[in-house]
Every structure is written in structure tokens, then in C-alpha cells.
Coordinates of N, CA, C and O in Angstrom, one line a residue:
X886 N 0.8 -1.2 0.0 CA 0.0 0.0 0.0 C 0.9 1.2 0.0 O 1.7 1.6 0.9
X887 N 0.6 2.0 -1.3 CA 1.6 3.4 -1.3 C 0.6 4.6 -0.3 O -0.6 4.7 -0.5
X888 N 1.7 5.7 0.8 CA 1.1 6.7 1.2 C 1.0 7.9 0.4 O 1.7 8.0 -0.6
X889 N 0.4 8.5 0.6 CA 0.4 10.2 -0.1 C 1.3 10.8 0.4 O 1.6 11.0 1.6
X890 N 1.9 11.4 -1.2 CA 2.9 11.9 -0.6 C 3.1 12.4 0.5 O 4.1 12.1 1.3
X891 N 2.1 13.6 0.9 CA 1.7 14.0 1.8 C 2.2 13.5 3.4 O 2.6 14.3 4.3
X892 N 2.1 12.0 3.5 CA 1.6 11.4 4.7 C 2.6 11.4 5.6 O 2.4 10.9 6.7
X893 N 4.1 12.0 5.3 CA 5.0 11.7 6.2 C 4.8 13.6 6.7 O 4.6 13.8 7.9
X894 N 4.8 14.4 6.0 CA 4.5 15.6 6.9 C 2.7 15.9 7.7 O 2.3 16.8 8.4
X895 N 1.9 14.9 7.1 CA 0.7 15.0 7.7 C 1.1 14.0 9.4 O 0.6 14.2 10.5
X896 N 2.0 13.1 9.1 CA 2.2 12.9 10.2 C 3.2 13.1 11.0 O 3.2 12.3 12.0
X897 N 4.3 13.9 11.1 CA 4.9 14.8 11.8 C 4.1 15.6 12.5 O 4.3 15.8 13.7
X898 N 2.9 16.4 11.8 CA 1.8 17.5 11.7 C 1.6 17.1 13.2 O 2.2 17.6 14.1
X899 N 0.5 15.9 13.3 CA 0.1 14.8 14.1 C 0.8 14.6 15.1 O 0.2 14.7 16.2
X900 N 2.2 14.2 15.0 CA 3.0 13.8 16.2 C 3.1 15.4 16.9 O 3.0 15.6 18.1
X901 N 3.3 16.4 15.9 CA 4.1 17.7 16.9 C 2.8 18.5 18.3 O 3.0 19.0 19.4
X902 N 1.5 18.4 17.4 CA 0.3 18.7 18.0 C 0.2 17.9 19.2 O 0.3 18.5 20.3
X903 N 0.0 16.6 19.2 CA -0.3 15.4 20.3 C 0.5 15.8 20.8 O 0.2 16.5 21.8
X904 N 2.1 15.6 20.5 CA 3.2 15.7 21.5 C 2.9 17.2 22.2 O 2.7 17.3 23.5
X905 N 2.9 18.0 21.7 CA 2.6 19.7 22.5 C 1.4 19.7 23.4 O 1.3 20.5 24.4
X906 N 0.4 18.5 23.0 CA -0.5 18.7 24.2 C -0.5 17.8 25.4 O -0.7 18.0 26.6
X907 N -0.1 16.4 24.7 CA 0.9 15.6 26.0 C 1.7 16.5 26.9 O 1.4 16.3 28.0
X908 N 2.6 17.4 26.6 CA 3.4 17.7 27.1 C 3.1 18.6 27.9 O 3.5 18.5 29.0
X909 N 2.1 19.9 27.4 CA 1.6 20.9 28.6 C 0.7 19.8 29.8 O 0.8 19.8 31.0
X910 N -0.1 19.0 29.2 CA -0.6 18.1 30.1 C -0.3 17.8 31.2 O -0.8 18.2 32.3
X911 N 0.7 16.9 30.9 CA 1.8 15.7 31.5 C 2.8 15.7 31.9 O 3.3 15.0 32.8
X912 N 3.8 17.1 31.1 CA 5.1 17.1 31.2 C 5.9 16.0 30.3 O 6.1 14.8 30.6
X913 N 6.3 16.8 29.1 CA 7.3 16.2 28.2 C 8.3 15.3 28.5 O 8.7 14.7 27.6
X914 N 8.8 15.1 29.9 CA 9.8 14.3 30.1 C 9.5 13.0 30.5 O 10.1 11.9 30.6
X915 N 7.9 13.5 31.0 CA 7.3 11.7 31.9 C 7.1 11.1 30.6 O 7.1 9.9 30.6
X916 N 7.0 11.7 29.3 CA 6.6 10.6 28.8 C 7.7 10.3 27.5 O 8.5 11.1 27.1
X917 N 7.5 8.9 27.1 CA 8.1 8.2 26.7 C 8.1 8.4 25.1 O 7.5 9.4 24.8
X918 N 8.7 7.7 23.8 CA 8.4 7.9 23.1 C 7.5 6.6 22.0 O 7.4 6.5 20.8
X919 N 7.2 6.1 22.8 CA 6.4 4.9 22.6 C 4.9 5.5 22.9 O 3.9 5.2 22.2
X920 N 4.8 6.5 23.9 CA 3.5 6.8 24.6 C 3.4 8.1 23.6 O 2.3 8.3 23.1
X921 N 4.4 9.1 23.1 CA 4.4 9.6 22.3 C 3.5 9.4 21.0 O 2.5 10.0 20.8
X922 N 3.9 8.4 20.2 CA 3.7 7.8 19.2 C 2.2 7.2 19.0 O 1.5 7.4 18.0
X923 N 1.9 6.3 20.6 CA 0.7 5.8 20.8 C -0.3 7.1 20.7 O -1.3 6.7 20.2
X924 N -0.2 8.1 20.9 CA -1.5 9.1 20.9 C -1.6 9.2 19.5 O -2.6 9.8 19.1
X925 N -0.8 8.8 18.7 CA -1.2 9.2 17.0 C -1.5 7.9 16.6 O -1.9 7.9 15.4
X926 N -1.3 6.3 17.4 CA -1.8 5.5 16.9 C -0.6 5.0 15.9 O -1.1 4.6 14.9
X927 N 0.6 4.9 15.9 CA 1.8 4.5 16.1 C 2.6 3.9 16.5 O 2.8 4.1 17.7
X928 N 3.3 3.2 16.2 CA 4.7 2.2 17.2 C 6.0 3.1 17.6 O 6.4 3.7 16.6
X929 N 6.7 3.4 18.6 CA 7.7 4.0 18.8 C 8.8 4.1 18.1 O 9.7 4.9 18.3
X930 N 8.7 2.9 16.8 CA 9.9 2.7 16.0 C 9.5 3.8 14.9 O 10.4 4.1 14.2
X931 N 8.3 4.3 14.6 CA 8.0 4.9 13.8 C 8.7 6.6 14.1 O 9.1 7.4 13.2
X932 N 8.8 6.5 15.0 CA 9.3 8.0 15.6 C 10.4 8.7 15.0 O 10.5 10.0 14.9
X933 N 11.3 7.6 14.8 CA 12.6 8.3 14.0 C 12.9 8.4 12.6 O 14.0 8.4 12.1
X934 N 11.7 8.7 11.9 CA 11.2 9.0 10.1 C 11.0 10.2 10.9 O 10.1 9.6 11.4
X935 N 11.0 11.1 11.4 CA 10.4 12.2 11.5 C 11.5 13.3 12.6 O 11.7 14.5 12.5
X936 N 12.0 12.6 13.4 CA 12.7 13.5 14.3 C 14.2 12.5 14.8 O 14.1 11.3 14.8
X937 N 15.4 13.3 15.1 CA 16.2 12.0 14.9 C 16.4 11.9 16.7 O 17.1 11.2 17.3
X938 N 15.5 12.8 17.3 CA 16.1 12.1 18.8 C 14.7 13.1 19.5 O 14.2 14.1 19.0
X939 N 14.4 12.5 20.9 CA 13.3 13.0 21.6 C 13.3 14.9 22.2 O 12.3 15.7 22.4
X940 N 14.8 14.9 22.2 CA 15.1 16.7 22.0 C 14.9 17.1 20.9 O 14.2 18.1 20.9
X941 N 15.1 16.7 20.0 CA 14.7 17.4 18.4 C 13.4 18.0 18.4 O 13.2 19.1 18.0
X942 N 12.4 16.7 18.9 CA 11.1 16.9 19.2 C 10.5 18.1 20.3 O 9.5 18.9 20.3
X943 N 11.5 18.0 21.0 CA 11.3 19.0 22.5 C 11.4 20.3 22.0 O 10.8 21.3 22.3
X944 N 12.3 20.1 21.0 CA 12.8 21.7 20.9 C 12.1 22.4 19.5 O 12.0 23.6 19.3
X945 N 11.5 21.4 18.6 CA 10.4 21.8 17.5 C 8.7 22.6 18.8 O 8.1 23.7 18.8
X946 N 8.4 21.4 19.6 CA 7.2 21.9 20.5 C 7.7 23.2 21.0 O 7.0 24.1 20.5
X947 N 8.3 23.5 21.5 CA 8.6 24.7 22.4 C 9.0 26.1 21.4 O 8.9 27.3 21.7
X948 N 9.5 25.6 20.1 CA 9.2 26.8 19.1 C 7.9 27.4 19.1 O 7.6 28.5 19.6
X949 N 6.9 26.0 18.2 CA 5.6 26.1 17.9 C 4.9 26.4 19.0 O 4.3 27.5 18.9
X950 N 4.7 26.0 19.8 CA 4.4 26.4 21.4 C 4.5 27.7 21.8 O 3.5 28.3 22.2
X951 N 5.4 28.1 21.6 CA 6.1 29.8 21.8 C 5.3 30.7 20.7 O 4.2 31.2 20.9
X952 N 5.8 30.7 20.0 CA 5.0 31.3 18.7 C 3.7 31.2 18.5 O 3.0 32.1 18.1
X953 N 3.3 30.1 18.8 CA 1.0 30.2 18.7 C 0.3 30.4 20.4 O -0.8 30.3 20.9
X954 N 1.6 30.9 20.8 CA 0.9 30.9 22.5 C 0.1 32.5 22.4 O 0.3 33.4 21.5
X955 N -0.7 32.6 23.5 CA -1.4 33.7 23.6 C -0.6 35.3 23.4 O -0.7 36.2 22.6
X956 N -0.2 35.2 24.3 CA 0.9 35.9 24.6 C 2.0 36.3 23.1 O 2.6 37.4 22.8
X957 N 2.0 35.3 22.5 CA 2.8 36.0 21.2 C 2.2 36.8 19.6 O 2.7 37.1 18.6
X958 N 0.2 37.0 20.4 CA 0.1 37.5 19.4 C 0.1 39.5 19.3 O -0.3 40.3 18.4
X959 N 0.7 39.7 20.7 CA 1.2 41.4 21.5 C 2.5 41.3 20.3 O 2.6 42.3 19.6
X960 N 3.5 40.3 20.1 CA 4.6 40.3 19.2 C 4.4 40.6 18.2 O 4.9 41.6 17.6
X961 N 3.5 39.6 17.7 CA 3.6 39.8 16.3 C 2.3 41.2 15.1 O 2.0 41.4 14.0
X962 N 2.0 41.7 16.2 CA 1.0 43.2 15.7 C 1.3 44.0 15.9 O 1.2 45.0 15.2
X963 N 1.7 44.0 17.5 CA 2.0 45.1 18.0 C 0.8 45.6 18.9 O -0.3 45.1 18.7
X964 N 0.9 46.7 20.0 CA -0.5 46.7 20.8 C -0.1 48.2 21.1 O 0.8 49.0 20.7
X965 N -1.2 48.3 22.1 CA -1.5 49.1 22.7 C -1.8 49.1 24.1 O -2.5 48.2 24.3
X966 N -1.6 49.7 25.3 CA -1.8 49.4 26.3 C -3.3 48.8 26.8 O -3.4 48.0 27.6
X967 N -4.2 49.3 26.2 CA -5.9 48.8 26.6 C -5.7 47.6 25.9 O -6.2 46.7 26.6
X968 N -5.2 47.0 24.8 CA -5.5 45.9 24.3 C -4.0 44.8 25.1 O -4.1 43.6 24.6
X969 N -3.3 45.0 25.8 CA -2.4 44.2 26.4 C -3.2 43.9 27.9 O -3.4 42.8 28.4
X970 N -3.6 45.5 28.7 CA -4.8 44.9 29.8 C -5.4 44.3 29.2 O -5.2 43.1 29.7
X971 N -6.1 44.2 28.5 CA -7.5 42.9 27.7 C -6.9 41.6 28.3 O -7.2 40.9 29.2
X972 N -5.6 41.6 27.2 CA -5.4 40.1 26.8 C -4.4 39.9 28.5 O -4.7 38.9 29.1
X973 N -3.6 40.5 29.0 CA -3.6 39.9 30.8 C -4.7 39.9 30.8 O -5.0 39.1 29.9
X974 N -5.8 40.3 31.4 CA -7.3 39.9 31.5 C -7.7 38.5 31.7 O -7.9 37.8 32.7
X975 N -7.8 38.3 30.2 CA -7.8 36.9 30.0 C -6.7 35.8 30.0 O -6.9 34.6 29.8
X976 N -5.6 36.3 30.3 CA -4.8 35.7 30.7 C -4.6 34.8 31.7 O -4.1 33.7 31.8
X977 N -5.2 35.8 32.7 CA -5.2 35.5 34.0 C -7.1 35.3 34.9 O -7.6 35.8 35.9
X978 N -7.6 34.2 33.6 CA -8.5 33.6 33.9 C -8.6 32.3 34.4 O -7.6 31.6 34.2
X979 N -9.7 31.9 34.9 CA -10.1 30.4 35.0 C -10.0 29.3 34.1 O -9.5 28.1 34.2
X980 N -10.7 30.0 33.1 CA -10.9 29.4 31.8 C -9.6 28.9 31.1 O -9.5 27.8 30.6
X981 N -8.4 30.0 31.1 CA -6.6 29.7 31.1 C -6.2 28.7 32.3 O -5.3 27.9 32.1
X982 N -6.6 28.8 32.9 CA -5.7 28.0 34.0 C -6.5 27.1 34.5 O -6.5 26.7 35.7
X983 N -7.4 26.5 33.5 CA -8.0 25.2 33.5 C -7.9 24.5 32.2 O -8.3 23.3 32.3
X984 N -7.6 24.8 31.0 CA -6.6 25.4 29.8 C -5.3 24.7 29.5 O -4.8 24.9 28.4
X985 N -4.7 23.8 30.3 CA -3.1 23.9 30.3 C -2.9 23.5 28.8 O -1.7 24.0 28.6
X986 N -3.4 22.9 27.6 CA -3.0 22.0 26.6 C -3.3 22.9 25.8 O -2.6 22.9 24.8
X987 N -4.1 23.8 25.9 CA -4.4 25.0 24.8 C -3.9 26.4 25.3 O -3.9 27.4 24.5
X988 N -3.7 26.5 26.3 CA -2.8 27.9 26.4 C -1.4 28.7 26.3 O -0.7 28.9 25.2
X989 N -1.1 29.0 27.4 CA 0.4 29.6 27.2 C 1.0 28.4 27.3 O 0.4 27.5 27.9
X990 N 2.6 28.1 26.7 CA 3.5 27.0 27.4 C 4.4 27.2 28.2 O 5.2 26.4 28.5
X991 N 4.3 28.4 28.7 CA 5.0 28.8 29.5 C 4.7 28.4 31.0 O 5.8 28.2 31.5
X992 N 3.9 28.3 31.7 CA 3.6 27.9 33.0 C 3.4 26.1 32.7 O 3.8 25.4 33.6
X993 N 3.0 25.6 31.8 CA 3.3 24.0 32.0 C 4.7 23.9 31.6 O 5.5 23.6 32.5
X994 N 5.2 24.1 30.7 CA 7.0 23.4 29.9 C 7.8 24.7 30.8 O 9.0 24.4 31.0
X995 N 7.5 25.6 31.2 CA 8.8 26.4 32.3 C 10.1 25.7 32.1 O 11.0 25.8 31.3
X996 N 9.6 24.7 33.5 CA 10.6 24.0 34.6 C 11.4 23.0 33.3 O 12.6 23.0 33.2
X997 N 10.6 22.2 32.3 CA 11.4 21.3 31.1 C 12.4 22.0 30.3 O 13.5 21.7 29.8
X998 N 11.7 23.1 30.1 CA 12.3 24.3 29.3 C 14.0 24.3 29.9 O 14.9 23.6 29.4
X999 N 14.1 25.1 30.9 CA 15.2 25.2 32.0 C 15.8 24.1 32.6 O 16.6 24.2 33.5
X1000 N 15.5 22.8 32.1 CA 16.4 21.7 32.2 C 16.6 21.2 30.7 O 17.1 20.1 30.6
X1001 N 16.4 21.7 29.7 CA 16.6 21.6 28.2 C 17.6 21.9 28.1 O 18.1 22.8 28.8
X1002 N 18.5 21.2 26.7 CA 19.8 21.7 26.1 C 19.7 23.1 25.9 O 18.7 23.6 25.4
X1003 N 21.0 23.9 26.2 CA 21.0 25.0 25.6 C 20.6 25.0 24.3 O 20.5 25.8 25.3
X1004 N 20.4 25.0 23.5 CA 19.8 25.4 22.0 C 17.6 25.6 22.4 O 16.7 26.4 22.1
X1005 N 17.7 24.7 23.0 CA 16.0 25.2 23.8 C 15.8 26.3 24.3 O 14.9 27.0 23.9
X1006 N 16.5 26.6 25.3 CA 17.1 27.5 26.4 C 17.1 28.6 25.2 O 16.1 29.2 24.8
X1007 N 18.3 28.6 24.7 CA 17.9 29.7 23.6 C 16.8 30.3 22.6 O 16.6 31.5 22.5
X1008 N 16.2 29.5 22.2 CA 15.0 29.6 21.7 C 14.2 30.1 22.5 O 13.7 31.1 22.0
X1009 N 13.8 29.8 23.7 CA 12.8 30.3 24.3 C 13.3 31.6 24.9 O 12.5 32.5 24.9
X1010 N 14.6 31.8 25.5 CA 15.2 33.3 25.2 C 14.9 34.6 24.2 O 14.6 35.8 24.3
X1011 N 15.3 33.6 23.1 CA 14.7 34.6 21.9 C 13.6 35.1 21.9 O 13.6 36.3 21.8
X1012 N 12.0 34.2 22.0 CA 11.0 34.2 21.9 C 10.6 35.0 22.8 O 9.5 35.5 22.5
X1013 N 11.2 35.5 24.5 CA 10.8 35.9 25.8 C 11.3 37.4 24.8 O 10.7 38.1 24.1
X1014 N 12.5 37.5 25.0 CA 13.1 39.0 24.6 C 12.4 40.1 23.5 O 12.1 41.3 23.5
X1015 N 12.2 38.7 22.1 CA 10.9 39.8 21.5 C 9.7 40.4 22.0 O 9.2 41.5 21.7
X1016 N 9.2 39.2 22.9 CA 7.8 39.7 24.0 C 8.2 41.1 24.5 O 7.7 42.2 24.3
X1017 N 9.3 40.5 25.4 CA 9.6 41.8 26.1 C 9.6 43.1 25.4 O 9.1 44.2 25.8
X1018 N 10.3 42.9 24.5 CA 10.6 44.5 23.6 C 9.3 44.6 23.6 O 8.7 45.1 24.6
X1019 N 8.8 44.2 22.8 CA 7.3 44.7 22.5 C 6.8 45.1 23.9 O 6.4 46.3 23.9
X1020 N 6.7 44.6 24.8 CA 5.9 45.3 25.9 C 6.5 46.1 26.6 O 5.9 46.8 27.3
X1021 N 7.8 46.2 26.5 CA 9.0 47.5 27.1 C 8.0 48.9 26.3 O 7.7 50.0 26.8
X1022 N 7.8 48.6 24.9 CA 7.3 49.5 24.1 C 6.3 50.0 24.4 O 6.2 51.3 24.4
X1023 N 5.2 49.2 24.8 CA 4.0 49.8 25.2 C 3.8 50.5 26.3 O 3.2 51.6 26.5
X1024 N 4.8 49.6 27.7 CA 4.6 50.2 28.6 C 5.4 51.4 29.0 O 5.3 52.0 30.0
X1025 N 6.2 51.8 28.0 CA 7.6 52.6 27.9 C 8.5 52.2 29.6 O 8.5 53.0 30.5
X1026 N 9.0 50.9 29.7 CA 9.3 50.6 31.0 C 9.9 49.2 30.6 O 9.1 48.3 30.2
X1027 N 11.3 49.1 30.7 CA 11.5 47.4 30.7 C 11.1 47.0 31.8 O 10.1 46.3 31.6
X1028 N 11.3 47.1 32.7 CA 11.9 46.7 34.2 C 10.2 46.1 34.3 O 10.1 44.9 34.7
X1029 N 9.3 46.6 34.0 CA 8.2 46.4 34.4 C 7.8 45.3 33.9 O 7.7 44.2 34.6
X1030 N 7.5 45.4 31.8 CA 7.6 44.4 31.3 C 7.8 43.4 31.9 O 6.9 42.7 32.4
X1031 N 9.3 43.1 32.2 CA 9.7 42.0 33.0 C 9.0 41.3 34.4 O 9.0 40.2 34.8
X1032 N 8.6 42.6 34.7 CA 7.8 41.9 36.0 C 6.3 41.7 36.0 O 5.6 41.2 36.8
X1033 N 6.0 42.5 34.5 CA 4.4 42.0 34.5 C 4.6 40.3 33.5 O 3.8 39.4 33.5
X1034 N 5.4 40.5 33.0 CA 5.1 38.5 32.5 C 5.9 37.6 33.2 O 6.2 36.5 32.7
X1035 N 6.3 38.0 34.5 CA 6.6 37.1 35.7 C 5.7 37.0 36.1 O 5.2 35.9 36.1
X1036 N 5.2 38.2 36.7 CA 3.5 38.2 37.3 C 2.6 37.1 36.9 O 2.3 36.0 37.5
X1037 N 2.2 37.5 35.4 CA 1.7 36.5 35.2 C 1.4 34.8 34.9 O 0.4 34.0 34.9
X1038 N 3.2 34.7 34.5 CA 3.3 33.1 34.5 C 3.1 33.0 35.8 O 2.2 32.3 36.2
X1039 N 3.9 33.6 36.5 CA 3.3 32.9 38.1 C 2.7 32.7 38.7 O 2.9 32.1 39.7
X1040 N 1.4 33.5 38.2 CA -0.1 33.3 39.2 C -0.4 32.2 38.2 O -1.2 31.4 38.7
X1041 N -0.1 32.0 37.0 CA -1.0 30.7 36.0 C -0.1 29.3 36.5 O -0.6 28.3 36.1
X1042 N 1.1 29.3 37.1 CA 1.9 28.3 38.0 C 1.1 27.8 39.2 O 0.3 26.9 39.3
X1043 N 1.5 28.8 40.1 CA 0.6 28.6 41.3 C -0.5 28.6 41.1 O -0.8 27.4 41.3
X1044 N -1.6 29.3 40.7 CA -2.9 28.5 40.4 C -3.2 27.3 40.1 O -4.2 26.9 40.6
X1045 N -2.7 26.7 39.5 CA -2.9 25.4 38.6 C -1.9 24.3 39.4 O -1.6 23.1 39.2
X1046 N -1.3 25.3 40.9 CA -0.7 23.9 41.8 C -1.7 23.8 42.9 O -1.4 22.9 43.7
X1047 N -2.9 24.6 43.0 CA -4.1 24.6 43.9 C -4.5 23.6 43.6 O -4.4 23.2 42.5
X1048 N -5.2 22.9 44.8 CA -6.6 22.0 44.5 C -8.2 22.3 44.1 O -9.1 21.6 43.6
X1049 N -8.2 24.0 44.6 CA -9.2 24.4 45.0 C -9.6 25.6 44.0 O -8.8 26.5 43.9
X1050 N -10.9 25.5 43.2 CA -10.7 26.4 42.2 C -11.4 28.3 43.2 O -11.4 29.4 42.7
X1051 N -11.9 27.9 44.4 CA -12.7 29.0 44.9 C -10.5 29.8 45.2 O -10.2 30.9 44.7
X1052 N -9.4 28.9 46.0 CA -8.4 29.3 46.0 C -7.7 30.0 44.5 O -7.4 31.2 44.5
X1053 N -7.6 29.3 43.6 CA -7.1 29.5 42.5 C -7.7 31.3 42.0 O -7.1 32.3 41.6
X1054 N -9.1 31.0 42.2 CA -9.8 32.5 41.7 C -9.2 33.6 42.8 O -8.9 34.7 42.3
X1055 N -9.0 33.5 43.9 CA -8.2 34.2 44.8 C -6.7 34.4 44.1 O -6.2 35.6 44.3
X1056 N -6.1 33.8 43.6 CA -5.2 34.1 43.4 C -4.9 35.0 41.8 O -4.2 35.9 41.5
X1057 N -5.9 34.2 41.0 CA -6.1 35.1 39.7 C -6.2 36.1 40.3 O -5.3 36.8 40.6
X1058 N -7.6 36.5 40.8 CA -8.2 37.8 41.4 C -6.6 38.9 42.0 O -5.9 40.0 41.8
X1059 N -6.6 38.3 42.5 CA -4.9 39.3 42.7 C -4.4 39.6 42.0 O -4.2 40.8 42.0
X1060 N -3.8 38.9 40.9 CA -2.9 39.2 40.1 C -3.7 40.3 39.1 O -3.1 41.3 38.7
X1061 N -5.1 40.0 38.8 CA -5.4 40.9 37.5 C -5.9 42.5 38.5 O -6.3 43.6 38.0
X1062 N -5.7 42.2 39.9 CA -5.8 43.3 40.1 C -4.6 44.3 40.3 O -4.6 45.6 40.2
X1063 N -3.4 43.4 40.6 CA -2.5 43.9 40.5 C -1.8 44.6 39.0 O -1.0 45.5 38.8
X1064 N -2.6 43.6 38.2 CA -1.9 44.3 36.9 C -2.8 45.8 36.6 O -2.4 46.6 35.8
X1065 N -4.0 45.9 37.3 CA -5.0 46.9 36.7 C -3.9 47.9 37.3 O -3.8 48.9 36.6
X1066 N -3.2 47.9 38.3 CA -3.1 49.0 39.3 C -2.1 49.5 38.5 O -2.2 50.6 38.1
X1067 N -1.1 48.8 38.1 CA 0.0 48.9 37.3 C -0.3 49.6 35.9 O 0.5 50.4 35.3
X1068 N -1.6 49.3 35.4 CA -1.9 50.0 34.1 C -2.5 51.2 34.9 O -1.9 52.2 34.6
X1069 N -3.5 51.5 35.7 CA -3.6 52.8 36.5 C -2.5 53.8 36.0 O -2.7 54.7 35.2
X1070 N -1.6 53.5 36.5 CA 0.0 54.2 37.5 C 0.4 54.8 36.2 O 0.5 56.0 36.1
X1071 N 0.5 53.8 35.0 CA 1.7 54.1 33.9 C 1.1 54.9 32.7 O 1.7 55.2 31.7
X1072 N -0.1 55.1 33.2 CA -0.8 55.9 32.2 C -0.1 57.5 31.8 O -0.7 58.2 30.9

């Protein structure tokens, strides 16, 4: 039986999606590449037509990951201060931080990230630094930037290590008020 042409990047397509939502899930490292494979309905031997080692893979997710995350679409248009409150807003919802496979990858892959080969490490450097510019810009303030997308990876961290979603809203609740105050101030 011949495939379509097609069928070896339709299924890379397949593996890099599955694997990116395995991985905000579950954490990229618990899993294996057999269990990898298994979500697209595959054998583990199949794995290496497509990527030549399980970092290769790590470090394709955390591009694509980076790049379609919420957060990188302030990068790539450009904003304005009312429309960066918006999107923290929703950033720093329930709905996000119940979310982990479809949102930012930054609060699930962090910690994998920072135990990744430097060449990951880099990449996701790159990807943070253009953020930042861009919001150094809006807010005419690095220092801030910096501390408003700590802010808010860290309340979407800590939230999502609660059990308790009435706790978790407590803790959103802070953070987006803390960012209102900050948009207050810098006006």
C-alpha cells in the first residue's frame, strides 16, 4: 500500500500537536516515546522518520508552542496598552488556568524548558526577549515588562498547583488586580 505523498509531513503535523498537548498536560519528560507515538496510533519505532532524537522533538514543541501561544500574538502586531490589559485579563483567567494544553506553554513546559539543552534554552530566550521588547514598548518601561510576564506566569503556575478552584480564583483575582493598578500608574 503506497502513502500520499503527503503522509509523512501529515504525520509529523500529528505527532508535533499530540506531543505539545501531551506535554503541557503531563510534562514532556514523563513521557516516553512509545507513549508519544501511541497518541497518534503508532509504534515507537515509527518516531525516528520524522525527528532523529526526543530533544529534536522538545525543541520543535517549544518553538511552535512559543510562537502560537497567547501571549505572542502582542509580538507579532504590535498593541497598545488597553489591548495588552485585555489580553492579561484573560490571561489571567479560570478558563486559562483550566486550559493547560491550549494555552500559554510557559507555565506547564517552564521547569522542562530550564532543564533543556542550551539550544532550547535559547530559543525560548529569543522568543521571551521579543515579547519583552514589545511590551518595554507599550509600557515605555523594561523593568516592568519584566515583571508584568513574571506576574503573570506565576499566578498561572501557582494556580494550577491549587486543588481548589474558589483558592485559584483568589489568586487570579490578585494578580489581574495587581496588573490593573500597574496599568492605572503608567498611564
Amino acid at each position: 500500500m503506497r502513502y500520499a505523498t503527503d503522509h509523512k509531513q501529515q504525520t509529523r503535523e500529528k505527532l508535533l500537536v499530540s506531543s505539545g498537548a501531551l506535554a503541557k498536560r503531563g510534562g514532556f519528560a514523563a513521557t516516553g516515546v512509545a507513549g508519544l507515538m501511541k497518541a497518534i496510533g503508532l509504534t515507537g519505532g515509527a518516531f525516528y522518520n520524522h525527528f532523529p532524537s526526543k530533544d529534536d522533538l522538545f525543541s520543535e514543541i517549544v518553538r511552535r508552542e512559543l510562537a502560537n501561544s497567547p501571549l505572542a500574538r502582542l509580538v507579532e502586531r504590535g498593541t497598545d496598552r488597553a489591548r495588552l490589559k485585555r489580553l492579561l485579563d484573560q490571561y489571567l483567567s479560570l478558563a486559562h488556568l483550566h486550559n493547560a494544553e491550549g494555552g500559554c506553554p510557559l507555565p506547564p513546559l517552564g521547569v522542562e524548558i530550564a532543564r533543556a539543552e542550551r539550544p532550547v534554552r535559547e530559543q525560548a530566550e529569543h522568543w521571551l526577549l521579543e515579547l519583552h521588547q514589545a511590551w518595554s514598548e507599550t509600557l515605555d518601561d523594561p523593568d516592568l515588562a519584566w515583571a508584568l510576564l513574571s506576574q503573570c506566569v506565576g499566578a498561572l503556575v501557582v494556580g494550577r498547583m491549587l486543588a481548589s478552584e474558589p483558592v485559584q480564583a483568589q489568586v487570579l483575582d490578585a494578580s489581574r488586580k495587581l496588573v490593573e493598578q500597574v496599568f492605572d500608574e503608567v498611564r
